[in-house]
Backbone as a chain_set.jsonl record, in Angstrom:
{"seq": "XXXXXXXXXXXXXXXXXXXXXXXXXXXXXXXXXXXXXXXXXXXXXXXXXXXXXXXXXXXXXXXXXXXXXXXXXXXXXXXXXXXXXXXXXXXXXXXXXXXXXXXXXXXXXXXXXXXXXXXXXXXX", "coords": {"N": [[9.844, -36.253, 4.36], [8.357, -34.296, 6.408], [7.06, -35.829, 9.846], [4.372, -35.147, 12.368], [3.679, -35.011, 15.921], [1.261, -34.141, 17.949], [0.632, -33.296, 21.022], [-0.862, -32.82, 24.694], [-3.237, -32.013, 25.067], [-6.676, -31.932, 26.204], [-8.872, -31.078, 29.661], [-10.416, -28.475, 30.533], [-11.499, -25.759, 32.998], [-13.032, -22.893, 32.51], [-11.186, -20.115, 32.31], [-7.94, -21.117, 32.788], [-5.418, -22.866, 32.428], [-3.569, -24.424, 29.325], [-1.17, -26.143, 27.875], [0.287, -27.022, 24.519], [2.027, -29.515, 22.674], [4.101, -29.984, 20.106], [5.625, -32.996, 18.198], [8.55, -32.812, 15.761], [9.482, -35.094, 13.284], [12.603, -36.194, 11.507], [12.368, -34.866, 7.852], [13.332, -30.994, 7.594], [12.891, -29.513, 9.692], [14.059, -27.057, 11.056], [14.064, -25.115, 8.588], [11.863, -24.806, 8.093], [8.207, -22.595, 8.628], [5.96, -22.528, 11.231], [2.938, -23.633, 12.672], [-0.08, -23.169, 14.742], [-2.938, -24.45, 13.974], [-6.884, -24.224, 14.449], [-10.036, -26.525, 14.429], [-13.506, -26.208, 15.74], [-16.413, -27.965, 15.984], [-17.96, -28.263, 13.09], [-17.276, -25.827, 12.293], [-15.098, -24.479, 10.018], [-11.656, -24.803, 9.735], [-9.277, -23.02, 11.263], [-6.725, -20.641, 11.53], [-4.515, -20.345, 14.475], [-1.513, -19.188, 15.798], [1.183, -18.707, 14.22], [4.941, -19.166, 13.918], [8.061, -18.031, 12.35], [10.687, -19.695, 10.531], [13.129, -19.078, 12.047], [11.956, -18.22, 14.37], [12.121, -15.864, 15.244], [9.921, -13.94, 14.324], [6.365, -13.576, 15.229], [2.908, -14.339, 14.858], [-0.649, -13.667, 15.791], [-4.08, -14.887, 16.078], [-6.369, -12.173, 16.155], [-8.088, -13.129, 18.263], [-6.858, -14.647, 20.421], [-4.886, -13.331, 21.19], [-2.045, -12.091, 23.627], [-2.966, -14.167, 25.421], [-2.389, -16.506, 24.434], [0.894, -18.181, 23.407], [3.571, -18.565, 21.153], [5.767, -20.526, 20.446], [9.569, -22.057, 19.801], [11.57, -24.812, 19.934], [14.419, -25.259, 17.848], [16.347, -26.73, 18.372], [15.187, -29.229, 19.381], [13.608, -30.588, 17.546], [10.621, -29.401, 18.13], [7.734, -27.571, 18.558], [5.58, -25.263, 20.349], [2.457, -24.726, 22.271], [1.302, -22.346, 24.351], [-1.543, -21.834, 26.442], [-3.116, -19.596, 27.819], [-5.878, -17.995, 30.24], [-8.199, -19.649, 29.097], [-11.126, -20.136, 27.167], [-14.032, -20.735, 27.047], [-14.874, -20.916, 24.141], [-12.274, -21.806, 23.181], [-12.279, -23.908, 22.702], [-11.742, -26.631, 20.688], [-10.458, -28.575, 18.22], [-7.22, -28.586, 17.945], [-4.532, -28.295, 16.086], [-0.833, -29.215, 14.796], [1.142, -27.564, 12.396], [3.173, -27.386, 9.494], [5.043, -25.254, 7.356], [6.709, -25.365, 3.637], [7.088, -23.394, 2.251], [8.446, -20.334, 1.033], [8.005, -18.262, 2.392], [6.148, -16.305, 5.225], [3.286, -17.115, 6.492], [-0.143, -17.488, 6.871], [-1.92, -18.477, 6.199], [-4.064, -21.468, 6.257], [-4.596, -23.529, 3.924], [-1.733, -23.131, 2.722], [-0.292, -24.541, 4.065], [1.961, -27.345, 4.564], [1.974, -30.106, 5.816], [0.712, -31.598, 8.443], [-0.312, -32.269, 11.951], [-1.771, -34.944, 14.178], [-3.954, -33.863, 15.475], [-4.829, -32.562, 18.597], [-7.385, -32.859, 21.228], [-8.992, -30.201, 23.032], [-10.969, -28.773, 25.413], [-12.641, -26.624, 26.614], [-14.341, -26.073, 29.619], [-17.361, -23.754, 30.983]], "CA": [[8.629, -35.578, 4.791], [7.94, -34.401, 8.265], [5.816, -36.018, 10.376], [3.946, -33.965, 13.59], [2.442, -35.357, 16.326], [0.817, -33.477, 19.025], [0.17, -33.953, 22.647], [-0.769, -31.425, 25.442], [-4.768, -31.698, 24.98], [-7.33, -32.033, 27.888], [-10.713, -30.549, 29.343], [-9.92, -27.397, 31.737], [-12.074, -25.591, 33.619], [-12.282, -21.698, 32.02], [-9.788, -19.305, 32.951], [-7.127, -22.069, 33.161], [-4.11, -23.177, 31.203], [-2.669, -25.856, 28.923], [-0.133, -25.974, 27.142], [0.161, -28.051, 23.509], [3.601, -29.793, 22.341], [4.19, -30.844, 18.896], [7.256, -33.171, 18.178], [8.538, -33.039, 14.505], [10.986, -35.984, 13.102], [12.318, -36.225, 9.144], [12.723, -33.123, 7.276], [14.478, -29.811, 7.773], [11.599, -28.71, 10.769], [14.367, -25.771, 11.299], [13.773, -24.481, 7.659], [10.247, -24.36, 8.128], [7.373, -21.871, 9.765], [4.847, -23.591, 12.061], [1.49, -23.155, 12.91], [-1.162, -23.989, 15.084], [-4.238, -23.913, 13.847], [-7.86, -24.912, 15.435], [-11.325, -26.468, 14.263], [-14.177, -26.437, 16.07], [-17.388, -28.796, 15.572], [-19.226, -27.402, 12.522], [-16.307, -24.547, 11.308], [-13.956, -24.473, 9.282], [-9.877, -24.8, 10.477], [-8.695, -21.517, 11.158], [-5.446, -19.731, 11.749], [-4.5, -19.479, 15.655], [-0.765, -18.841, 15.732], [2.363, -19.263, 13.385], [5.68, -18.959, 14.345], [8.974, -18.161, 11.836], [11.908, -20.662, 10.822], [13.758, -18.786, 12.72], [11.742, -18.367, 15.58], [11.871, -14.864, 15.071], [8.803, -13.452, 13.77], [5.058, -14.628, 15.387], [1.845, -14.243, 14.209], [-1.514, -14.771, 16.361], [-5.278, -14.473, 15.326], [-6.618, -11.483, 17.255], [-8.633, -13.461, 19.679], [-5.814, -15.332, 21.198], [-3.766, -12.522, 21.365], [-2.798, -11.441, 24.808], [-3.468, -14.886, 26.078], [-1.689, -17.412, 23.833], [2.563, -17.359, 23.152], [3.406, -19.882, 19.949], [7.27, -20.993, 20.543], [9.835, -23.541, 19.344], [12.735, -25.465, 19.536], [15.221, -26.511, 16.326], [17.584, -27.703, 18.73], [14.827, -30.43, 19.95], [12.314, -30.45, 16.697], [9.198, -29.018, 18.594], [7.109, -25.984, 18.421], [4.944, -25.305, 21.931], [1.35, -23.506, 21.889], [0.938, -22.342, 25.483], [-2.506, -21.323, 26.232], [-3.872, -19.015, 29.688], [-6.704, -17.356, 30.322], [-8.656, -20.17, 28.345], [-12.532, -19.553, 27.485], [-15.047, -21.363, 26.552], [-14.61, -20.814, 22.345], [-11.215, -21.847, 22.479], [-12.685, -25.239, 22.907], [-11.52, -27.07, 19.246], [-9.32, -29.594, 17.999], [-5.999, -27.96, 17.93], [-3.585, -29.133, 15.299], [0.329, -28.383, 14.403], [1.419, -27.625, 10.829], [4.346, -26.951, 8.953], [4.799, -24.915, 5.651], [8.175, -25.465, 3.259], [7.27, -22.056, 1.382], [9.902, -19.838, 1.382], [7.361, -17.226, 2.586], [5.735, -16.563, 5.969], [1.737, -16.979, 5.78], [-1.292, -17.815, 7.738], [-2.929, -19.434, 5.046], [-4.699, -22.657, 5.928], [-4.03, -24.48, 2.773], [-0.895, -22.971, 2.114], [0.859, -25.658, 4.435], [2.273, -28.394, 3.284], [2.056, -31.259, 6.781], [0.006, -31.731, 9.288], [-0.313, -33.364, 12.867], [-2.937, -35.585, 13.968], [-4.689, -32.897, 16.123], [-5.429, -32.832, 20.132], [-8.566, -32.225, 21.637], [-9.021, -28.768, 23.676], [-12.259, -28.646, 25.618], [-12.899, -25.58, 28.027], [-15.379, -26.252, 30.148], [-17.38, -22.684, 31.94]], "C": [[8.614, -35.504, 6.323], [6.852, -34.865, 8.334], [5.315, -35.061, 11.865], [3.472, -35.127, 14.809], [2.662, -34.448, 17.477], [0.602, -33.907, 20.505], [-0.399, -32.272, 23.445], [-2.425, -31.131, 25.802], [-5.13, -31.768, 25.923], [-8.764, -31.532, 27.817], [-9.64, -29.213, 31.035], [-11.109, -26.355, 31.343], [-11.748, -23.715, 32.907], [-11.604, -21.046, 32.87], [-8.213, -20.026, 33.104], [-6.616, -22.139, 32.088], [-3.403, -24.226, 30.487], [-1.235, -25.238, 28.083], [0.342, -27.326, 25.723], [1.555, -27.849, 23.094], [3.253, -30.087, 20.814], [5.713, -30.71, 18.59], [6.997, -33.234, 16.314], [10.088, -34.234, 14.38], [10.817, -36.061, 11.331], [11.963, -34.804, 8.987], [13.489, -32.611, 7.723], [13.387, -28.749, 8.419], [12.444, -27.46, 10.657], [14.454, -25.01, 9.88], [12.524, -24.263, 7.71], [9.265, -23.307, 9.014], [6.572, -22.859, 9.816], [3.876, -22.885, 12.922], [0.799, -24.196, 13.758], [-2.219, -23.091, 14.591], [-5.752, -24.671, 14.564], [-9.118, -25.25, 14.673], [-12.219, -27.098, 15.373], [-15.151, -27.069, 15.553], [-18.126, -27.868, 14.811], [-18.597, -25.931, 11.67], [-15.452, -25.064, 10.679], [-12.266, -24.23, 10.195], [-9.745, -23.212, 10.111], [-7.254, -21.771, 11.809], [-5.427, -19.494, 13.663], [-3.004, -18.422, 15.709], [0.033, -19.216, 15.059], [3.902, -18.377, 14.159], [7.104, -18.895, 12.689], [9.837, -19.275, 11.788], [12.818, -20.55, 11.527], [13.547, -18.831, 14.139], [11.222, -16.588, 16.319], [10.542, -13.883, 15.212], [7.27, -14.641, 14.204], [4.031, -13.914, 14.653], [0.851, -14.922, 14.929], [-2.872, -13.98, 15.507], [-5.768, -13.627, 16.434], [-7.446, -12.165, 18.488], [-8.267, -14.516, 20.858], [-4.953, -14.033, 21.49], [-3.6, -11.806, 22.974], [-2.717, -12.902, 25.468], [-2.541, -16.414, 25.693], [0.015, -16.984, 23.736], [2.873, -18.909, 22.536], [5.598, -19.746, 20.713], [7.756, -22.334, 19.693], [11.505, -23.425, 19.542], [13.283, -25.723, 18.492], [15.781, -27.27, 17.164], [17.068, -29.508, 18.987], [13.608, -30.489, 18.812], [10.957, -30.241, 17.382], [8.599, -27.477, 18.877], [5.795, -26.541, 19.686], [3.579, -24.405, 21.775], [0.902, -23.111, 23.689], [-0.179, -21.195, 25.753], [-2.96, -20.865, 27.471], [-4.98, -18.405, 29.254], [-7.833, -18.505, 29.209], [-10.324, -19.89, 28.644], [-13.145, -20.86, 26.675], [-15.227, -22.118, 24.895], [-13.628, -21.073, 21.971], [-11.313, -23.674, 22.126], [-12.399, -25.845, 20.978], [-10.567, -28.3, 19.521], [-8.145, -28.894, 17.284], [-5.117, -29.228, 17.121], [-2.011, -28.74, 14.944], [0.506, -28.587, 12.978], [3.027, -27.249, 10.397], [4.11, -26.514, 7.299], [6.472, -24.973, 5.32], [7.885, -23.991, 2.427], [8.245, -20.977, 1.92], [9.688, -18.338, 1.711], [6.591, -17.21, 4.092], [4.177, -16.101, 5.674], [1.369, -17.963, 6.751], [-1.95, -18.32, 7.314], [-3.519, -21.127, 4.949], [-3.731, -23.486, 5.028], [-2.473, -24.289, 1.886], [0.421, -24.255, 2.941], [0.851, -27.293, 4.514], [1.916, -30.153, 4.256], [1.265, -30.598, 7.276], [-0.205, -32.856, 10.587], [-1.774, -34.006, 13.139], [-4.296, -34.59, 14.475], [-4.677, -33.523, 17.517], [-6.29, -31.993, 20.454], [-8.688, -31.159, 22.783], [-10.224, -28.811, 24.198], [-11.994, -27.722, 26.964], [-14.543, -25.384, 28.486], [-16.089, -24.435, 30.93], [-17.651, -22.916, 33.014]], "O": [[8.801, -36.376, 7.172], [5.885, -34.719, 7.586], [6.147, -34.264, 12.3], [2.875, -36.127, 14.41], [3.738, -34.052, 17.924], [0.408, -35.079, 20.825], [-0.364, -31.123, 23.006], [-2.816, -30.27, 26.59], [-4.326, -31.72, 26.855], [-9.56, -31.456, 26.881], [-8.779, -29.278, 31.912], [-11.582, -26.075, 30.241], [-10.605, -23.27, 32.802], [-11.436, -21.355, 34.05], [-7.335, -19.309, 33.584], [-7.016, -21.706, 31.008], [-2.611, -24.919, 31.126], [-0.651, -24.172, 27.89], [0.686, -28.454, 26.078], [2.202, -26.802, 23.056], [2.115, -30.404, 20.47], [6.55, -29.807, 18.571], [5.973, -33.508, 15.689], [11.16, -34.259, 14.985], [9.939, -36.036, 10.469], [11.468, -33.942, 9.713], [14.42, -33.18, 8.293], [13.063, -27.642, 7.99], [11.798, -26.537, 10.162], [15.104, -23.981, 10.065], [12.164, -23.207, 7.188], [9.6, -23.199, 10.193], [6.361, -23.766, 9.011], [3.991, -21.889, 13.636], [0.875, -25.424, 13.718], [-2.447, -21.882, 14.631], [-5.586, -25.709, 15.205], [-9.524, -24.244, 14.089], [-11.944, -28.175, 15.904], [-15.079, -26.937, 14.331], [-18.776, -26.938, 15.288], [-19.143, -25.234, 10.814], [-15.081, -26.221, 10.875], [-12.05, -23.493, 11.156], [-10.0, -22.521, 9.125], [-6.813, -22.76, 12.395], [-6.162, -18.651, 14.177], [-3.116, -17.197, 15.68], [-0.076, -20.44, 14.991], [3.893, -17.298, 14.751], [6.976, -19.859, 11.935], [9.915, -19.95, 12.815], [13.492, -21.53, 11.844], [14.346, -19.226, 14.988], [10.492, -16.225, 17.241], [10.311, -13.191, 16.204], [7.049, -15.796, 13.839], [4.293, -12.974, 13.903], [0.863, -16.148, 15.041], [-2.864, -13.031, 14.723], [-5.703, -14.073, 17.58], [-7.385, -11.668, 19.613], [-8.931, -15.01, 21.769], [-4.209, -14.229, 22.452], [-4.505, -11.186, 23.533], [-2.129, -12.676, 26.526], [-2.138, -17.214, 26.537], [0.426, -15.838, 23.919], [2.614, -19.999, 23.045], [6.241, -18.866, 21.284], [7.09, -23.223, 19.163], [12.321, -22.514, 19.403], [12.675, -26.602, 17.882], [15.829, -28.476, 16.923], [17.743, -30.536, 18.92], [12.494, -30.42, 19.331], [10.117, -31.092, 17.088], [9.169, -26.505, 19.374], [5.294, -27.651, 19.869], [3.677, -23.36, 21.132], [0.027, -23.843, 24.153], [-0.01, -20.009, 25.473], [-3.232, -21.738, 28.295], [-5.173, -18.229, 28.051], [-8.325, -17.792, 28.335], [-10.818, -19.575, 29.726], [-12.644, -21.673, 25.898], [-15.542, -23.258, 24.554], [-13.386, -20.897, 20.777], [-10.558, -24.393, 21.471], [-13.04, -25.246, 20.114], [-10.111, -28.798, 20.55], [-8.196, -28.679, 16.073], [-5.02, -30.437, 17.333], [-2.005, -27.523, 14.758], [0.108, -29.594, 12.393], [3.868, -26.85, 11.202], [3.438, -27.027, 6.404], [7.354, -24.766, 6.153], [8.931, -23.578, 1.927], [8.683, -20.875, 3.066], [10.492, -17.421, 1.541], [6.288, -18.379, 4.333], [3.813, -15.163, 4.965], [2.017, -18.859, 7.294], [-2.848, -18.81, 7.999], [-3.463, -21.847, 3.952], [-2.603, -23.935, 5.234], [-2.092, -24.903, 0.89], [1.518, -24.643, 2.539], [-0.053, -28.129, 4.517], [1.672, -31.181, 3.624], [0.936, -29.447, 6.989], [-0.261, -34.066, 10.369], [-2.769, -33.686, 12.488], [-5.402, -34.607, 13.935], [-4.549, -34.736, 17.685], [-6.278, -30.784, 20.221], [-8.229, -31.715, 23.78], [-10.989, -28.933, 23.241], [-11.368, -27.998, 27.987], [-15.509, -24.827, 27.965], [-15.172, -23.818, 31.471], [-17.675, -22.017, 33.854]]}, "num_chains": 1, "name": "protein.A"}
């Protein structure tokens, strides 16, 4: 089983930039697509970006788009969420995922791990 963990969180000031790591160890991370996804206090986890096994093929939720760029390593098990132009609403607890389906999908519950999450706070 993979495990995730995240780093990269913070409090930044809007308009400003982080950038979130997640290392993976155990498993076959380079068979897998990977996702970040985000909940805020009071919503439900949504969909920000997913990335292919390959590396290939992304996928963001339109209101990152433009602003966010999902990446990853096989060579070093880690997928990267680097975030500019940050606002106010992006403010959540950012988490990394991994799906073993042999399909690419945005689907919440369709993946299979999960990291612990890091906290995101954009201050205006």
């Amino acid at each position: 089983q993979v495990q995730l963990v995240e780093s990269g969180g913070g409090l930044v000031q809007a308009g400003g930039a982080l950038r979130l790591s997640c290392a993976a160890s155990g498993g076959t991370f380079s068979r897998n697509s990977m996702g970040w996804f985000r909940q805020a206090l009071g919503k439900a986890r949504e969909f920000v970006a997913i990335i292919s096994a390959s590396g290939v093929s992304t996928l963001y939720e339109d209101s990152v788009k433009g602003r966010f760029t999902i990446s990853r390593d096989n060579g070093k098990n880690t997928v990267d969420l680097q975030m500019n132009s940050l606002k106010p609403e992006d403010t959540a607890v950012y988490y990394c995922a991994g799906s073993n389906k042999p399909y690419f999908t945005k689907v919440t519950s369709t993946y299979d791990y999960w990291g612990q999450g890091t906290q995101v706070t954009v201050s205006s």
